[in-house]
Coordinates of C-alpha atoms and ligand atoms in Angstrom, one line a residue:
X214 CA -3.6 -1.2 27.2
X215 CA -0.1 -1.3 25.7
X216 CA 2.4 -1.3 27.9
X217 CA 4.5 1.6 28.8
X218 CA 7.4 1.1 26.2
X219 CA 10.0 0.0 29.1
X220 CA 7.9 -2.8 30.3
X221 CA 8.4 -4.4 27.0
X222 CA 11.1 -7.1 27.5
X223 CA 14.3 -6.7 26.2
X224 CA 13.9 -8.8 22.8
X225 CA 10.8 -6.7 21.8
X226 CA 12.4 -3.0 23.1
X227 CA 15.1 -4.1 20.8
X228 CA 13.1 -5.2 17.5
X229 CA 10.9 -1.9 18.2
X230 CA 14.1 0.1 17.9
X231 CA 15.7 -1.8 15.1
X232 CA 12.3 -1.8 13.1
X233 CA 12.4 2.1 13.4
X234 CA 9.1 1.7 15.4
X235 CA 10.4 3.4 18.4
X236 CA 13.0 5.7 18.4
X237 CA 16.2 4.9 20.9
X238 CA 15.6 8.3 21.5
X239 CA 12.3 8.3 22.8
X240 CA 13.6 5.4 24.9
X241 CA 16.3 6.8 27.0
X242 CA 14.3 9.8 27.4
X243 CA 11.3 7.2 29.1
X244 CA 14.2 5.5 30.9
X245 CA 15.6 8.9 32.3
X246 CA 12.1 10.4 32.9
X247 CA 11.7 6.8 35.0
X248 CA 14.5 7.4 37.2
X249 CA 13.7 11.1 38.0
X250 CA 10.6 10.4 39.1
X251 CA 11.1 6.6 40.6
X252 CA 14.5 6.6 42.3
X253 CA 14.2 9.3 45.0
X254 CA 12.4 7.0 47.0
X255 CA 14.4 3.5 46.0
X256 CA 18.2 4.9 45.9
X257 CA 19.1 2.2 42.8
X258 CA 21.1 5.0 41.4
X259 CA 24.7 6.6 42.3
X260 CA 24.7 8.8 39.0
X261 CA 22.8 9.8 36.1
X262 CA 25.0 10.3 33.0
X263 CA 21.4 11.7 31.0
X264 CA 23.5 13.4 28.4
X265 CA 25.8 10.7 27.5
X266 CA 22.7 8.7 27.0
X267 CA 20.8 11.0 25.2
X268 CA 23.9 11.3 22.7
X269 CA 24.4 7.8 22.1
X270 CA 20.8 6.8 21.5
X271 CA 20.7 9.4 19.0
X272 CA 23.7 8.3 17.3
X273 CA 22.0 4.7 16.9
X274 CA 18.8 6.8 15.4
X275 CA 21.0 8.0 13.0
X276 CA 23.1 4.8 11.9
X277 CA 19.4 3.8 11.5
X278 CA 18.4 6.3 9.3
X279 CA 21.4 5.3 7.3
X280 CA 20.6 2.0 6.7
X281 CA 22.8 0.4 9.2
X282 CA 21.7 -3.0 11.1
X283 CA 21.2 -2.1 14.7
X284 CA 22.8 -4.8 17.1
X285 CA 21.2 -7.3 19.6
X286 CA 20.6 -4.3 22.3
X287 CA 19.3 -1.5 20.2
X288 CA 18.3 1.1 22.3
X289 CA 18.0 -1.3 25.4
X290 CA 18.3 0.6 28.5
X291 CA 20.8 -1.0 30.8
X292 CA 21.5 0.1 34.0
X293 CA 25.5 -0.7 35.7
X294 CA 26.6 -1.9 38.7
X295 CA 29.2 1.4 40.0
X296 CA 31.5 -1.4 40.4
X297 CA 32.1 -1.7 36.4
X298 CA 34.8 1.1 35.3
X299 CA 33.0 3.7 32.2
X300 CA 34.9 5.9 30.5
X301 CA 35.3 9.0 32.0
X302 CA 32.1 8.8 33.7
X303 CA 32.2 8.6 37.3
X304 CA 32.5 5.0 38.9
X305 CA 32.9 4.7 42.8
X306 CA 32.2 0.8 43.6
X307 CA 30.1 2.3 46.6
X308 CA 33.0 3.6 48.2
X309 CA 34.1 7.2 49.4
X310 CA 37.9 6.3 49.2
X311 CA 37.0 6.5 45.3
X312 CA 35.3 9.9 45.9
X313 CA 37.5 13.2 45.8
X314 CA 36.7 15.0 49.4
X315 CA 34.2 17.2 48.6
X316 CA 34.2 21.4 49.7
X317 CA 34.2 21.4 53.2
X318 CA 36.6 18.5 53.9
X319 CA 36.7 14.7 53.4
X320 CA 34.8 14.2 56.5
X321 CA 31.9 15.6 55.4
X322 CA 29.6 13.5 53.2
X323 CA 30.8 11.8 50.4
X324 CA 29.4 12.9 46.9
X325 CA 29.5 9.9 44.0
X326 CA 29.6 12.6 41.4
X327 CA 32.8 13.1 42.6
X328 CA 34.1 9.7 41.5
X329 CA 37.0 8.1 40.0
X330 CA 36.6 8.5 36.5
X331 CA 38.2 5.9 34.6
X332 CA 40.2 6.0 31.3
X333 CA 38.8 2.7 29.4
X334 CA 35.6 0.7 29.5
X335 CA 35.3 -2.2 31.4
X336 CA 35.1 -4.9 28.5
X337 CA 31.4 -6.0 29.0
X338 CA 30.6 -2.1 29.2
X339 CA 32.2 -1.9 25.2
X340 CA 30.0 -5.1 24.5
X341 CA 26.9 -3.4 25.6
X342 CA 27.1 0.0 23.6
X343 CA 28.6 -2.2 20.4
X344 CA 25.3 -4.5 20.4
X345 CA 23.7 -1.0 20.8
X346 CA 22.8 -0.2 24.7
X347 CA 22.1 2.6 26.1
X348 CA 23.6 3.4 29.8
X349 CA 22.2 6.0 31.6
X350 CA 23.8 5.2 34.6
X351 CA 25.4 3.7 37.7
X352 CA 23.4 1.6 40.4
X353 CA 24.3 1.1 44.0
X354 CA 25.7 -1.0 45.6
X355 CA 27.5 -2.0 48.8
X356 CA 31.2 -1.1 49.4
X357 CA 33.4 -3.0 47.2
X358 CA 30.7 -5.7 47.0
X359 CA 30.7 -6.7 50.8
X360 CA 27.7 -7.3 51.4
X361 CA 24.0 -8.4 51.1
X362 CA 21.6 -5.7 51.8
X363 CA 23.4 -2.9 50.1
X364 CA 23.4 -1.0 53.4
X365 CA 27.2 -1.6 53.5
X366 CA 27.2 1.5 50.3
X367 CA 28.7 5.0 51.4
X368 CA 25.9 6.5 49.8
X369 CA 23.4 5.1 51.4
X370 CA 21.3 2.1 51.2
X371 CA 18.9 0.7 48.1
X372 CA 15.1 0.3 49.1
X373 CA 13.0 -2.7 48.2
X374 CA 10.3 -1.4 45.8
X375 CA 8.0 -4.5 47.1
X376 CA 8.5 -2.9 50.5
X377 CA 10.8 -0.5 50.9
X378 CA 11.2 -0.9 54.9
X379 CA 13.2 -3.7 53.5
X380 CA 16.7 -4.2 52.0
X381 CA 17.1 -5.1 48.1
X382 CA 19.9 -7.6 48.7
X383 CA 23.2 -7.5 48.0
X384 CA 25.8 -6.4 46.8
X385 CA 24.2 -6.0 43.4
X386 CA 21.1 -4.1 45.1
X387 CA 21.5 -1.1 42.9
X388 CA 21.2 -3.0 39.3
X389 CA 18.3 -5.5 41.1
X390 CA 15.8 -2.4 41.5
X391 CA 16.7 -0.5 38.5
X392 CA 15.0 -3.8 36.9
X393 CA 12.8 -4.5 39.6
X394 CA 11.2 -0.9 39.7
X395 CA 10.9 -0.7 36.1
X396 CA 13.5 1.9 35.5
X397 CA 16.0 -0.3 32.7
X398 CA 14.8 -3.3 31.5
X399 CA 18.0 -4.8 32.2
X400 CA 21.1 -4.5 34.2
X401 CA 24.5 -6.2 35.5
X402 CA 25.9 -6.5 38.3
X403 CA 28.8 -9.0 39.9
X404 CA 28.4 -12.1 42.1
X405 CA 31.2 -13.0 44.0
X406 CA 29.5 -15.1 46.6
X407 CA 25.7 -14.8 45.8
X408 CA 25.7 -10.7 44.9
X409 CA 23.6 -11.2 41.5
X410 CA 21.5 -14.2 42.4
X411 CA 20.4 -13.0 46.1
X412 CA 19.2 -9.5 44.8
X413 CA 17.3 -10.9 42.1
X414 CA 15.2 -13.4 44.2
X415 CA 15.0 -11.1 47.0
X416 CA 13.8 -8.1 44.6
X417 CA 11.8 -10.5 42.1
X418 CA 13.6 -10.2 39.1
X419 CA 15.9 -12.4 37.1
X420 CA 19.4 -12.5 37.9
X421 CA 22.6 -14.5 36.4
X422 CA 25.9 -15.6 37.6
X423 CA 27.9 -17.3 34.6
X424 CA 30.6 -19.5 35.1
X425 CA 33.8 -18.3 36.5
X426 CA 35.3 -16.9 33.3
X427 CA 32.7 -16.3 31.3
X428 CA 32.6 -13.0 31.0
X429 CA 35.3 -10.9 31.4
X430 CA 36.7 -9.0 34.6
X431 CA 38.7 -6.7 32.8
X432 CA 37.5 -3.2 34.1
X433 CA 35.8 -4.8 37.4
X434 CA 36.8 -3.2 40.1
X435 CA 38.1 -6.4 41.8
X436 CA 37.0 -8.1 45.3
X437 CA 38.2 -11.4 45.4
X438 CA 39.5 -12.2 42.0
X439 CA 39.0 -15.9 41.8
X440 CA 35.0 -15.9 42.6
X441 CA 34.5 -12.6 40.8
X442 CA 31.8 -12.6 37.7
X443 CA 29.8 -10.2 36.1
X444 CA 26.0 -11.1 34.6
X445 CA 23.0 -10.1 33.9
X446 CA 20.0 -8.8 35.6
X447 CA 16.5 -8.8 33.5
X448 CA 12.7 -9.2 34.3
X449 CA 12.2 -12.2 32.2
X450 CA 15.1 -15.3 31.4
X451 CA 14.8 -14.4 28.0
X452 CA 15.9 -10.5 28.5
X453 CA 18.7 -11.9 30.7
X454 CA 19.7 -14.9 27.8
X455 CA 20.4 -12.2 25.1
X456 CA 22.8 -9.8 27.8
X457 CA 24.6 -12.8 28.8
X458 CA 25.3 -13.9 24.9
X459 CA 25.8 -10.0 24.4
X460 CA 28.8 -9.8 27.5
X461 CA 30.1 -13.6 27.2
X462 CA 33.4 -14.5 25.4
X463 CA 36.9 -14.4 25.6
X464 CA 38.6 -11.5 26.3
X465 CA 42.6 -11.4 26.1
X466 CA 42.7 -8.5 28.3
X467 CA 41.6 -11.1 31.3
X468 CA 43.5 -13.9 31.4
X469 CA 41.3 -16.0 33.4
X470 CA 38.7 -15.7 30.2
X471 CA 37.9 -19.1 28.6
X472 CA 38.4 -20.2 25.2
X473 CA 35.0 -22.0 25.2
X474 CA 32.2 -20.8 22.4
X475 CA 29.5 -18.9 23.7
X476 CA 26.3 -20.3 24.0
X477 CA 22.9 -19.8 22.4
X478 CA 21.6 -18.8 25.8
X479 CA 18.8 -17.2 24.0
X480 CA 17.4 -19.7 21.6
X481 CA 17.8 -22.2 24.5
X482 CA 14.4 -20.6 26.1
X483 CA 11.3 -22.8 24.9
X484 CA 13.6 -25.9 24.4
X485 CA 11.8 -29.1 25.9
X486 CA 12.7 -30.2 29.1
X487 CA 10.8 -33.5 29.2
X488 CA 13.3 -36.2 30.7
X489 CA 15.8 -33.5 32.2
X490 CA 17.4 -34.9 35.7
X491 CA 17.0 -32.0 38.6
X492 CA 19.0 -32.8 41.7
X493 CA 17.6 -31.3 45.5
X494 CA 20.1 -31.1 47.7
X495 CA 18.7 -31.5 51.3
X496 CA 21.4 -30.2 52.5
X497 CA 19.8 -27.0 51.4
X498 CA 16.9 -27.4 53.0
X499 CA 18.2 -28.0 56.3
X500 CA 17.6 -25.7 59.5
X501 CA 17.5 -21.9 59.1
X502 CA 15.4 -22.0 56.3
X503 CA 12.3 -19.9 56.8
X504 CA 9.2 -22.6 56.2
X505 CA 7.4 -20.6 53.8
X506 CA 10.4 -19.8 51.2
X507 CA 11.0 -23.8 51.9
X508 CA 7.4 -24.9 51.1
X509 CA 7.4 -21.9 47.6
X510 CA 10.7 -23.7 46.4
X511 CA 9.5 -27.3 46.8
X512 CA 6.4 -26.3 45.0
X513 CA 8.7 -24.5 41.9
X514 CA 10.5 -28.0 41.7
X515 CA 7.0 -30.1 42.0
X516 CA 6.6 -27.8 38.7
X517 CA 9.6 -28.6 36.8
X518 CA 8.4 -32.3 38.0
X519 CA 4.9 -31.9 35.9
X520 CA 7.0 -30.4 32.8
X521 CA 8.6 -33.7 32.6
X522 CA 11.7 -33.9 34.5
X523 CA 13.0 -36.3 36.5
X524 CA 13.1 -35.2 40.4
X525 CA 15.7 -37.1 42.7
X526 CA 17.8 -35.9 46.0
X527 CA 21.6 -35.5 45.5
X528 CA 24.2 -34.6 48.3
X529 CA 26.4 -32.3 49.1
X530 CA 28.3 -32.6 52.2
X531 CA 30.5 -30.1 52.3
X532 CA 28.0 -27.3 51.9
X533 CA 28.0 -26.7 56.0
X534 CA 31.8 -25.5 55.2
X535 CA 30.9 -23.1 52.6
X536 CA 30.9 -20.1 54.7
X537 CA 33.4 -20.5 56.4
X538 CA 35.7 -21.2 53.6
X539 CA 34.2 -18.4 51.8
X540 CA 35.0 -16.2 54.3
X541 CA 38.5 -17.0 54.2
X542 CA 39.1 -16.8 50.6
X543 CA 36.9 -13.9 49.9
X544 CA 39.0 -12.0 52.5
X545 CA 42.1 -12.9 51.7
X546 CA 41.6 -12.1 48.3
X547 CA 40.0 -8.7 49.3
X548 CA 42.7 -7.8 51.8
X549 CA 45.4 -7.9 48.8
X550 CA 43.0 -6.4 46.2
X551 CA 42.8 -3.4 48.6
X552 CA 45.9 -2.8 49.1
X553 CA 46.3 0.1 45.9
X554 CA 43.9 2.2 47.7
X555 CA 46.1 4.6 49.5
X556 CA 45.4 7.8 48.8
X557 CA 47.9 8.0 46.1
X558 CA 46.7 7.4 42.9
X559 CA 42.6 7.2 43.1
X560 CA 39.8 9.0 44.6
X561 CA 40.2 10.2 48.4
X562 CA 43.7 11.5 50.0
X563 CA 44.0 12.6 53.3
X564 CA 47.4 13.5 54.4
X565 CA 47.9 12.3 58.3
X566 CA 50.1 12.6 60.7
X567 CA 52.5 9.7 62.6
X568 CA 54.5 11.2 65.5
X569 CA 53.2 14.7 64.7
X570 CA 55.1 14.6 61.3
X571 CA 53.4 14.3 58.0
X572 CA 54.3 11.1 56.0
X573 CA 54.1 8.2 53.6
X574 CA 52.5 6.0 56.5
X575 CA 50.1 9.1 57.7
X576 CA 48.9 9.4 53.9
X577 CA 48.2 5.9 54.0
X578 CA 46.4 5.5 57.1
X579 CA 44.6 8.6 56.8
X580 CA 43.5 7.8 53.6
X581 CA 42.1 4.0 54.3
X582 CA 41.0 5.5 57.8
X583 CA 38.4 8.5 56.4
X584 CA 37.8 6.4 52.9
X585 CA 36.7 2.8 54.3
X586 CA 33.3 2.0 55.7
X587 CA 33.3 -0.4 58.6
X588 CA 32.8 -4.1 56.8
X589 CA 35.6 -3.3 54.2
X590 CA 38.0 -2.7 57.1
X591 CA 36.4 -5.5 59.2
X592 CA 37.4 -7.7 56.0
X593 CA 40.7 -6.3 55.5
X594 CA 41.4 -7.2 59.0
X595 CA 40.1 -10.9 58.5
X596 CA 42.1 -11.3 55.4
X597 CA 45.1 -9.8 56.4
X598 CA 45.3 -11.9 59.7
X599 CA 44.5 -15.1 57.2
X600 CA 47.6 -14.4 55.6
X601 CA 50.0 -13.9 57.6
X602 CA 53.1 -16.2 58.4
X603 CA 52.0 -18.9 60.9
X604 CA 48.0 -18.6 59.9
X605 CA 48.4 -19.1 56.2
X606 CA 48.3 -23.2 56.5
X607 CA 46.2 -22.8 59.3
X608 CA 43.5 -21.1 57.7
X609 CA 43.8 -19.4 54.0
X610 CA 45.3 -23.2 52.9
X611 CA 43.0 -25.3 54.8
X612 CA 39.9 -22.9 53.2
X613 CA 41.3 -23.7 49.7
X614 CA 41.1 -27.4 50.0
X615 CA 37.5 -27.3 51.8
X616 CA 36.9 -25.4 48.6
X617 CA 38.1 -28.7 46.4
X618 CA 36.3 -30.8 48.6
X619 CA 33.1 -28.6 47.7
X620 CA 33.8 -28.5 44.0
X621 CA 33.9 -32.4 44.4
X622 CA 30.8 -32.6 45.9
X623 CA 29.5 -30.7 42.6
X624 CA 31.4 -32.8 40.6
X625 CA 29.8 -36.2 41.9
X626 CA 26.5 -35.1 42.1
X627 CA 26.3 -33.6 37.8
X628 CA 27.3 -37.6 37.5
X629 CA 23.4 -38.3 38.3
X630 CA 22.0 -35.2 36.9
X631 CA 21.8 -32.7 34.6
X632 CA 21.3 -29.4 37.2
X633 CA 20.4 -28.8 40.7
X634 CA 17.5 -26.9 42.5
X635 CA 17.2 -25.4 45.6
X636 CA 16.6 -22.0 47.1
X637 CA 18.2 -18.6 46.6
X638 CA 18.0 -17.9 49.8
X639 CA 17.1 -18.5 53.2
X640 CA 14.6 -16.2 53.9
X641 CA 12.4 -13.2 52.4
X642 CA 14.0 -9.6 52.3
X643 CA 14.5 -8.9 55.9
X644 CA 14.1 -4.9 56.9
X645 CA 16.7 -2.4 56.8
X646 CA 18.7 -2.2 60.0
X647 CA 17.7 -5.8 60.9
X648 CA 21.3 -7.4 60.7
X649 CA 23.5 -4.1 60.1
X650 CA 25.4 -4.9 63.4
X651 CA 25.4 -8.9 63.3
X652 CA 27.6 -9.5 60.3
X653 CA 27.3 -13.2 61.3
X654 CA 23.8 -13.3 60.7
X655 CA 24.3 -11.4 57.7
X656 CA 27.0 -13.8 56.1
X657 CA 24.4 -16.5 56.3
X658 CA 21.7 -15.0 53.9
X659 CA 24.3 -16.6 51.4
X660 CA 24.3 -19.9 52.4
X661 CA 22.4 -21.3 49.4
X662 CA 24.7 -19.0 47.1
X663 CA 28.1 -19.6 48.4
X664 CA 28.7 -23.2 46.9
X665 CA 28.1 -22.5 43.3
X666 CA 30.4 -19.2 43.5
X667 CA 33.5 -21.9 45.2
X668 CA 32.8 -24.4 42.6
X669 CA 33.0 -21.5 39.4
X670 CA 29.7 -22.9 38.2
X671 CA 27.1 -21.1 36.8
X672 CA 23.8 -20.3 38.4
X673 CA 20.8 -18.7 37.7
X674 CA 17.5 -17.5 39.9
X675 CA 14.2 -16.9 38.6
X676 CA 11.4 -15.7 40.6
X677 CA 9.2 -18.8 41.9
X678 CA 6.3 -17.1 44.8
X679 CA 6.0 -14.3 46.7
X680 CA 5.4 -15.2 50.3
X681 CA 4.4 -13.3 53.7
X682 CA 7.6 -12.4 55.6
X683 CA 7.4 -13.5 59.3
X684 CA 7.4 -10.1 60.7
X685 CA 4.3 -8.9 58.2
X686 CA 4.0 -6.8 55.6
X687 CA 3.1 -6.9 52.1
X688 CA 4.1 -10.9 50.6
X689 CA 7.5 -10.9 49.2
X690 CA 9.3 -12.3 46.3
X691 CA 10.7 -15.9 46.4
X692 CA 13.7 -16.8 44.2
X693 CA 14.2 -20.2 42.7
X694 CA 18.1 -21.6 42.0
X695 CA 19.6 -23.5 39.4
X696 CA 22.5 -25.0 39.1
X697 CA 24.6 -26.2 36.0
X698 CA 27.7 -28.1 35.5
X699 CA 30.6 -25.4 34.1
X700 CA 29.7 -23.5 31.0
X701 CA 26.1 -25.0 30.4
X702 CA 24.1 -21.4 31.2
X703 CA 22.1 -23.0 27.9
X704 CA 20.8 -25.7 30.3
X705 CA 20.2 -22.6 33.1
X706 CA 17.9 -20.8 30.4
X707 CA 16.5 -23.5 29.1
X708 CA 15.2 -25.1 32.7
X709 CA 14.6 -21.5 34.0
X710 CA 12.4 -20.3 30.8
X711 CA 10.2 -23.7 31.2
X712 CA 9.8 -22.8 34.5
X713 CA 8.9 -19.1 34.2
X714 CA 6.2 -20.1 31.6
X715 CA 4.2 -22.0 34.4
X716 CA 5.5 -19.8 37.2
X717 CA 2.7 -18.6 39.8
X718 CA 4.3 -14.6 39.5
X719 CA 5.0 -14.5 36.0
X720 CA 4.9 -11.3 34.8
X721 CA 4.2 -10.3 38.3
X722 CA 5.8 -6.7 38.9
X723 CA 6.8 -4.7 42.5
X724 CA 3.9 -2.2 43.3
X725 CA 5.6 1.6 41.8
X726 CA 4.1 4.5 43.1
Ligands
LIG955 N1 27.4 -11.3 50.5 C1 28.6 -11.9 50.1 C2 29.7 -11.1 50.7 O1 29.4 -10.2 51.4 C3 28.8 -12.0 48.6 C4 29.0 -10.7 48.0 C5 29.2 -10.7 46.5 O2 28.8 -11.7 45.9 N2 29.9 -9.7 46.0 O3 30.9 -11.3 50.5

């Protein structure tokens, strides 16, 4: 049987459209029609903008009709992280303080449709609809990116299609099951610490984080501004090569942009990888890791191994530090970030009261009160007290030169190879409520995916097994990492492609019902 037209990957969706053989049309309508009657039960989506979509696809049909030459995304249903600002379409980044209080009063339940709408595109939003996307809406996600179950989100938390007692990941969780469920064939999302890479492998789909400034943070609502970076989700490396080519560049409007050229990601899938050196870092195999996501990820390297490339252990030392310093920085960075939501120009305002008189310092604090969840404040807290005089060397300074001596680590070890393996994650996708009030144990689902963020290097993970969770259920997906040396996401695609061709799940898709 053919397959439904949005399990096509991307690069066939997109030659259908371009060909005239499918209309975009027809393809936002399957996308929307997908949603309604998938996401009740998942919660991938904030908001719907059906219309919007239904326009623009039929303003491709017509350039069509015209004669014009469709771009790389022709009708490609692509599903946003509610981090990433659209023009005047509501955008929240899981938070109520971006929320207006809805009738009744802003303690009562926060409504997303009620979102901050911005005036301007984020800049990889205008690259999608110019290579001819179609965006029919925004995905969950947890508050302000904190987080890696996407239970930290205001509006609720993002169910696991492969079992939906468990979390998604996060804080991408929202644009991971849009792909993983079948409802876009593609998606983005940001990874600040692990939030694109830990989704995907938890949820089974691919997932990309591109060197820090490759793609463009203008219109990203920020979290911590020097790990920040948007990429793409897909269900096959392929898809997820021609959205990363689409979004990648310079941008002037985001100064930390590089000049580089961008890649042919793309074309880079079913080059030879006979002779390419893979370092395995035991370090990332240590204690903590759950034995059966160990023994999957050793097998997906034993592969690699039989397609010709050279398999040897590399170190990295500092990797114990990585969360720590993580912590630190991320914070810091959030705390200041943070700091322009307070009631006065976006979303939520709640006038308060100091001394029984209504003020400045009342608007504030009853604003970041009633609009932040618990881990945001938690964080603002951390980074705030990181900051301060007498602290700053003591911890925000010391943090930054762990993170050198990390980068280092990097640095010495692309001497003797050409990328590094390892896992995605510790463990399987763990259930909902599991870890909601041990943030420690949370922080350390992104063991495996702090490093590359501290380094700025890009990083890539590809389904590689399911496996049976400890605490049973249905077997769950197992993600497989690779690492490259700054700006070669070419070598990512090209390693991750020869893998996916031999791959045990490929092709494999989460159970819809
Ligand atoms: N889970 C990590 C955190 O909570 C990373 C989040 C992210 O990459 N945005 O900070």
């Amino acid at each position: 049987m053919e397959p439904a037209i949005l399990d096509r990957s991307i690069p066939e969706l997109a030659a259908l459209v371009q060909r005239g053989e499918v209309s975009a049309e027809e393809v936002a309508r399957a996308a929307l029609a997908r949603i309604e009657q998938r996401d009740g039960a998942l919660g991938a989506f904030l908001t719907v903008q059906g219309e919007q979509a239904i326009e623009a696809a039929r303003a491709l049909d017509a350039r069509r009709a015209r004669g014009e030459a469709l771009g790389p995304l022709a009708g490609v249903p692509i599903g946003l992280k509610d981090a990433l600002c659209t023009e005047g379409a509501p955008t929240t980044a899981g938070s109520k303080i971006l929320t207006r209080a809805p009738a009744g009063g802003a303690s009562k339940a926060p409504d997303p449709a009620r979102g901050y709408r911005p005036p301007y595109d984020a800049t990889v939003v205008a690259r999608l609809r110019g290579a001819g996307a179609i965006l029919p809406g925004k995905c969950n996600m947890d508050e302000f990116a904190m987080g890696s179950s996407n239970e930290n989100s205001a509006f609720g938390p993002v169910k696991n299609p492969w079992d939906r007692t468990r979390i998604p990941g996060g804080s991408s969780g929202g644009s991971a099951v849009a792909v993983a469920a079948g409802m876009t064939p593609g998606s983005l999302g940001s990874d600040t610490g692990g939030s694109i890479r830990q989704p995907a492998g938890l949820t089974g789909v691919v997932g990309v984080k591109p060197t820090y400034g490759r793609v463009s943070r203008y219109g990203l609502i920020a979290f911590a501004s020097s790990l920040d970076q948007i990429g793409p989700f897909a269900q096959d490396v392929k898809g997820a090569a021609r959205l990363l080519e689409v979004i990648s560049g310079r941008d002037p409007r985001d100064a930390t942009s590089l000049d580089a050229p961008v890649g042919a990601y793309e074309a880079a899938c079913g080059r030879d990888v006979a002779g390419l050196r893979i370092g395995v870092p035991e370090e990332y195999f240590a204690k903590g890791i759950d034995e059966q996501v160990e023994a999957k990820v050793r097998e997906a390297i034993e592969g690699l191994r039989g397609l010709g490339c050279e398999v040897r252990p590399v170190h990295l030392p500092h990797t114990r530090y990585a969360v720590a310093a993580y912590y630190i920085v991320a914070t810091a960075e959030a705390s200041s970030n943070l700091a322009r939501f307070d009631g006065v120009r976006f979303g939520l305002r709640v006038e308060g009261e100091r001394g029984g008189k209504a003020d400045l310092q009342g608007l504030y604090g009853g604003t970041r009160g009633e609009g932040f969840g618990r881990e945001v404040k938690r964080r603002i807290l951390l980074g705030t007290y990181v900051l301060s005089a007498g602290y700053y060397d003591a911890y925000y300074l010391r943090a930054q030169k762990v993170r050198t001596l990390i980068r280092r680590d990097f640095d010495e070890a692309f001497r003797e190879v050409d990328l590094i393996a390892a896992p995605v994650s510790p463990t399987v996708a763990f259930r909902l409520g599991e870890r909601v009030d041990d943030p420690l144990s949370m922080y350390l689902a992104d063991v495996y995916t702090l490093p590359a963020s501290m380094a700025g290097l890009p990083a890539i993970s590809v389904p590689c097994a399911t496996a049976p969770a400890p605490d049973g259920g249905p077997p769950l997906p197992v993600g497989l990492q690779l690492i490259a040396p700054a700006l070669e996401e070419a070598r990512l695609c090209r390693a991750a492609y020869a893998w996916e061709q031999i791959s045990p799940v490929r092709g494999l898709r989460a159970p819809v019902a």
